[in-house]
Coordinates of C-alpha atoms and ligand atoms in Angstrom, one line a residue:
M229 CA 11.1 24.3 -92.4
A230 CA 10.6 21.6 -89.8
I231 CA 7.2 19.4 -90.8
L232 CA 5.9 18.0 -87.7
T233 CA 3.9 14.9 -88.1
A234 CA 1.9 13.1 -85.3
G235 CA 2.5 9.4 -84.9
P236 CA -0.7 6.9 -85.0
I237 CA -3.2 6.2 -82.4
L238 CA -1.7 3.0 -81.0
V239 CA -4.3 0.5 -79.7
F240 CA -3.2 -2.3 -77.4
D241 CA -4.9 -5.5 -75.9
S242 CA -3.8 -8.9 -75.0
G243 CA -5.3 -10.5 -78.3
V244 CA -7.9 -9.5 -81.0
G245 CA -10.6 -7.7 -78.0
G246 CA -9.1 -4.3 -78.7
L247 CA -10.4 -4.7 -82.5
S248 CA -13.9 -4.0 -81.2
V249 CA -12.5 -0.6 -80.0
V250 CA -10.9 0.0 -83.4
G251 CA -14.4 -0.3 -84.6
A252 CA -15.5 2.2 -82.5
L253 CA -12.7 4.4 -83.0
R254 CA -13.0 4.2 -86.9
R255 CA -16.8 5.3 -86.7
R256 CA -15.7 8.1 -84.7
L257 CA -12.1 9.2 -86.5
P258 CA -12.6 7.6 -89.7
E259 CA -9.5 9.5 -91.0
A260 CA -7.0 8.6 -88.2
S261 CA -4.2 6.8 -88.2
L262 CA -4.5 3.8 -86.1
A263 CA -1.8 0.9 -85.2
Y264 CA -2.5 -1.9 -83.3
A265 CA -0.1 -3.8 -80.8
C266 CA -0.9 -7.3 -78.9
D267 CA 0.6 -9.9 -76.4
N268 CA -0.8 -12.7 -78.1
A269 CA 2.1 -15.0 -77.1
M270 CA 0.9 -14.5 -73.2
M271 CA -2.8 -14.3 -73.5
P272 CA -5.6 -14.5 -72.1
Y273 CA -4.4 -12.0 -69.6
G274 CA -7.9 -12.7 -67.4
R275 CA -6.3 -15.1 -65.0
R276 CA -2.8 -14.2 -64.6
E277 CA -1.4 -12.8 -61.3
D278 CA -1.1 -9.2 -60.9
S279 CA 2.5 -9.0 -60.0
W280 CA 3.3 -10.9 -63.5
L281 CA 0.8 -8.6 -65.4
I282 CA 2.0 -5.0 -64.5
P283 CA 5.7 -5.6 -65.7
R284 CA 4.5 -7.5 -68.4
I285 CA 1.8 -5.1 -69.6
L286 CA 4.7 -2.2 -69.1
A287 CA 7.0 -4.1 -71.1
V288 CA 5.1 -4.7 -74.2
C289 CA 3.3 -1.1 -74.2
E290 CA 6.8 0.4 -73.8
A291 CA 8.3 -1.8 -76.8
A292 CA 5.1 -1.0 -79.2
F293 CA 5.6 2.8 -78.2
A294 CA 9.2 2.7 -79.0
V295 CA 8.7 1.3 -82.5
S296 CA 5.3 2.8 -83.4
D297 CA 6.0 6.4 -82.4
C298 CA 2.6 7.0 -81.6
S299 CA 1.0 9.8 -80.4
A300 CA -1.6 8.3 -78.0
L301 CA -1.8 4.8 -76.7
V302 CA -5.3 3.6 -76.1
L303 CA -5.4 0.7 -73.4
A304 CA -8.0 -1.5 -75.1
C305 CA -8.1 -4.0 -72.4
N306 CA -10.2 -3.9 -69.1
T307 CA -7.9 -6.4 -67.4
A308 CA -5.0 -4.2 -68.3
S309 CA -6.4 -1.0 -67.7
T310 CA -8.1 -1.7 -64.5
L311 CA -4.2 -2.9 -63.0
A312 CA -1.6 -0.8 -65.2
L313 CA -3.2 2.6 -66.0
A314 CA -1.3 4.4 -63.7
P315 CA 2.2 3.0 -64.0
L316 CA 2.0 3.3 -67.8
R317 CA 0.9 6.9 -67.6
A318 CA 3.9 7.6 -65.6
S319 CA 6.3 5.5 -68.0
L320 CA 4.9 7.1 -71.2
S321 CA 5.5 10.6 -72.6
V322 CA 2.0 10.6 -74.6
P323 CA -1.5 10.3 -73.3
V324 CA -2.7 7.0 -72.4
I325 CA -6.4 6.5 -72.5
G326 CA -7.7 3.4 -70.6
T327 CA -11.0 1.0 -70.9
V328 CA -12.7 0.1 -68.0
P329 CA -16.2 -1.5 -67.5
A330 CA -19.0 1.0 -68.2
I331 CA -20.8 0.5 -64.8
K332 CA -21.8 4.3 -64.7
P333 CA -23.9 4.4 -67.9
A334 CA -25.2 0.9 -66.8
A335 CA -26.6 2.5 -63.7
R336 CA -28.3 5.2 -65.4
L337 CA -29.9 2.8 -67.4
S338 CA -31.2 -0.1 -65.3
Q339 CA -34.9 0.6 -64.4
S340 CA -34.6 -2.6 -62.2
R341 CA -31.3 -1.5 -60.3
H342 CA -29.9 -5.0 -60.9
I343 CA -27.0 -4.8 -63.4
G344 CA -24.8 -7.7 -64.7
L345 CA -20.9 -7.4 -65.3
L346 CA -19.2 -10.1 -67.7
A347 CA -15.4 -9.6 -67.4
T348 CA -12.5 -11.4 -67.0
S349 CA -11.9 -13.2 -63.4
A350 CA -9.4 -10.6 -62.9
T351 CA -11.6 -7.6 -64.0
I352 CA -14.4 -8.6 -61.8
S353 CA -12.6 -8.5 -58.6
R354 CA -10.1 -5.9 -58.9
P355 CA -10.5 -3.0 -56.4
Y356 CA -10.6 -0.5 -59.4
T357 CA -14.0 -2.2 -60.4
L358 CA -15.1 -2.4 -56.9
Q359 CA -14.5 1.2 -56.2
L360 CA -16.4 1.9 -59.9
I361 CA -19.5 0.0 -58.6
H362 CA -19.2 1.9 -55.3
D363 CA -19.3 5.2 -56.7
F364 CA -21.4 5.2 -59.7
A365 CA -23.8 2.0 -59.0
A366 CA -24.2 2.0 -54.8
D367 CA -28.1 1.9 -55.1
C368 CA -28.0 -1.2 -57.8
R369 CA -27.3 -5.0 -57.2
V370 CA -24.4 -5.8 -59.4
T371 CA -24.0 -9.5 -60.4
R372 CA -20.4 -10.0 -61.3
V373 CA -19.8 -13.1 -63.6
A374 CA -16.4 -14.1 -64.8
A375 CA -16.5 -15.5 -68.0
D376 CA -13.0 -15.7 -69.6
A377 CA -14.1 -19.0 -71.8
L378 CA -15.7 -16.1 -73.9
V379 CA -12.2 -14.6 -74.8
V380 CA -11.2 -17.6 -76.6
Q381 CA -14.4 -17.7 -78.4
A382 CA -14.0 -14.3 -79.6
E383 CA -10.4 -15.2 -80.9
R384 CA -11.8 -18.2 -82.3
W385 CA -14.5 -16.2 -84.3
L386 CA -12.2 -13.5 -85.5
A387 CA -10.2 -16.2 -86.9
G388 CA -12.9 -17.6 -88.7
E389 CA -13.5 -20.6 -87.0
S390 CA -17.0 -21.6 -85.3
V391 CA -18.1 -20.5 -81.6
D392 CA -19.4 -23.2 -79.4
A393 CA -22.9 -21.9 -78.5
A394 CA -22.7 -24.4 -75.3
V395 CA -19.8 -22.1 -74.1
I396 CA -21.6 -18.9 -74.6
R397 CA -24.7 -20.2 -73.2
D398 CA -22.7 -21.6 -69.8
A399 CA -20.8 -18.5 -69.5
L400 CA -23.9 -16.3 -69.5
A401 CA -26.2 -18.8 -67.4
P402 CA -25.2 -17.0 -63.9
L403 CA -26.7 -13.7 -65.2
W404 CA -30.5 -15.3 -65.5
I405 CA -30.6 -16.8 -61.7
E406 CA -32.3 -13.5 -60.9
P407 CA -35.2 -12.6 -63.3
D408 CA -35.1 -8.5 -62.8
L409 CA -31.7 -7.8 -64.1
D410 CA -32.1 -5.3 -67.0
V411 CA -28.7 -4.4 -68.1
V412 CA -25.4 -6.4 -68.7
V413 CA -22.1 -4.7 -68.9
L414 CA -19.6 -6.0 -71.4
G415 CA -16.4 -5.5 -69.3
C416 CA -13.7 -7.2 -71.5
T417 CA -13.3 -5.8 -75.1
H418 CA -13.5 -9.4 -76.5
F419 CA -17.2 -9.7 -75.8
P420 CA -18.7 -7.0 -78.4
L421 CA -17.2 -9.3 -81.0
L422 CA -19.7 -11.8 -79.8
K423 CA -22.7 -9.7 -79.2
D424 CA -24.8 -11.2 -81.8
F425 CA -24.2 -14.7 -80.0
L426 CA -24.8 -13.4 -76.6
V427 CA -28.0 -12.0 -77.8
D428 CA -28.9 -15.3 -79.2
A429 CA -28.2 -16.9 -76.3
S430 CA -29.8 -15.0 -73.9
P431 CA -33.4 -16.1 -72.6
K432 CA -35.0 -12.4 -72.4
G433 CA -34.2 -9.1 -73.8
V434 CA -31.5 -6.7 -71.9
N435 CA -29.2 -4.0 -72.7
W436 CA -26.1 -4.7 -73.4
I437 CA -23.4 -1.7 -72.8
D438 CA -20.0 -1.6 -74.0
S439 CA -17.1 0.8 -73.4
G440 CA -16.2 1.3 -77.1
E441 CA -18.1 4.5 -78.1
A442 CA -17.2 6.3 -74.8
I443 CA -13.2 5.5 -75.2
A444 CA -13.7 6.9 -78.9
R445 CA -15.4 9.8 -77.6
R446 CA -12.3 10.3 -75.3
V447 CA -9.9 9.9 -77.8
A448 CA -11.3 12.4 -80.2
E449 CA -11.1 14.9 -77.2
V450 CA -7.4 14.0 -76.0
V451 CA -6.1 13.6 -79.5
P452 CA -8.1 16.4 -81.3
N453 CA -5.3 16.4 -84.6
A454 CA -4.8 13.0 -85.0
S455 CA -2.8 12.1 -88.2
R456 CA -4.4 10.9 -91.0
G457 CA -4.5 7.4 -91.8
L458 CA -1.6 5.5 -93.2
V459 CA -3.6 2.2 -94.8
P460 CA -2.9 -0.3 -93.9
G461 CA -1.6 0.5 -90.2
A462 CA 1.2 -1.0 -88.4
S463 CA 0.8 -4.2 -86.4
F464 CA 2.9 -5.5 -83.4
V465 CA 2.8 -8.7 -82.1
T466 CA 4.6 -10.9 -79.6
G467 CA 4.5 -14.2 -81.4
Y468 CA 3.8 -15.2 -85.1
D469 CA 0.4 -16.5 -85.6
A470 CA -1.2 -16.8 -89.1
R471 CA -4.6 -16.9 -87.6
L472 CA -4.1 -13.4 -85.9
T473 CA -2.3 -12.1 -88.9
A474 CA -5.6 -12.9 -90.8
S475 CA -7.6 -10.9 -88.2
L476 CA -5.5 -8.2 -88.1
A477 CA -6.0 -7.6 -91.9
A478 CA -9.5 -7.9 -91.9
Y479 CA -9.4 -4.8 -89.9
G480 CA -6.8 -3.1 -92.2
F481 CA -3.7 -3.4 -90.5
A482 CA -0.5 -5.0 -92.1
E483 CA 1.4 -7.9 -91.5
P484 CA 2.6 -7.7 -87.7
R485 CA 5.9 -7.0 -86.6
R486 CA 7.4 -9.1 -83.6
L487 CA 8.0 -7.1 -80.3
N488 CA 11.3 -8.1 -78.7
I489 CA 10.4 -8.3 -74.9
N490 CA 13.2 -9.1 -72.6
Ligands
LIG146 N1 -9.8 -8.2 -73.8 C1 -9.1 -7.9 -72.8 C2 -10.1 -7.2 -71.6 O1 -10.7 -6.1 -72.0 C3 -9.0 -9.5 -71.7 C4 -8.9 -10.7 -72.4 C5 -7.7 -11.7 -71.8 O2 -6.3 -11.2 -72.2 O3 -8.3 -12.3 -70.7 O4 -10.1 -7.7 -70.4

């Protein structure tokens, strides 16, 4: 009798940002088998050209898909999802769950009808993002802030290094120009990893929203019979880096294997 086994849920990001989504997945699906892949050799993605990013994201995700034998791919990167979800879905034979800025819940929550979007340079100006704002926050003012510097800070923090409070304060400053803004969307998966620093650096209380829980809910719907976790899960990188290995180990992933990308 054939024994059918479903592979792990593969989580992909440019760097460690997807680990914020891993946290949400583990809370919702504590027994599911997870694997992690990142394109650390080429991160950050946030200021790269779309014409370079699309084939690159496809190549890395296809390579990780082939070696992980995954049952689903979670594209835990807003910069990648707002650009490459459709070609990835066309290319892979498993469900692909994307991560896009949580504009809809933010608009539902805002009393003042003024929300902030904190994301990479790429994400804040993508047609996909503008369409989300048009569809779900048409009656809101949306202050879009490129905060690429926070990606580097999140990588440092996870690697056990200190975070630069001045960088965080400067990155957030454009949000506070108008006093009525009451909700901030964390539209980059790296940013929830810095949440305590973001709250500390804010001159007033606002609601911070990220997409982690919504993605985990969606994954639970799409992969109802997720296979049970092999601990530690496999991980895949595009370049060896001892600090990254330590960050992955802290989230329960095995020593990474290097993907060969042509
Ligand atoms: N974590 C990624 C995102 O959600 C992007 C970080 C980067 O590589 O710029 O957009």
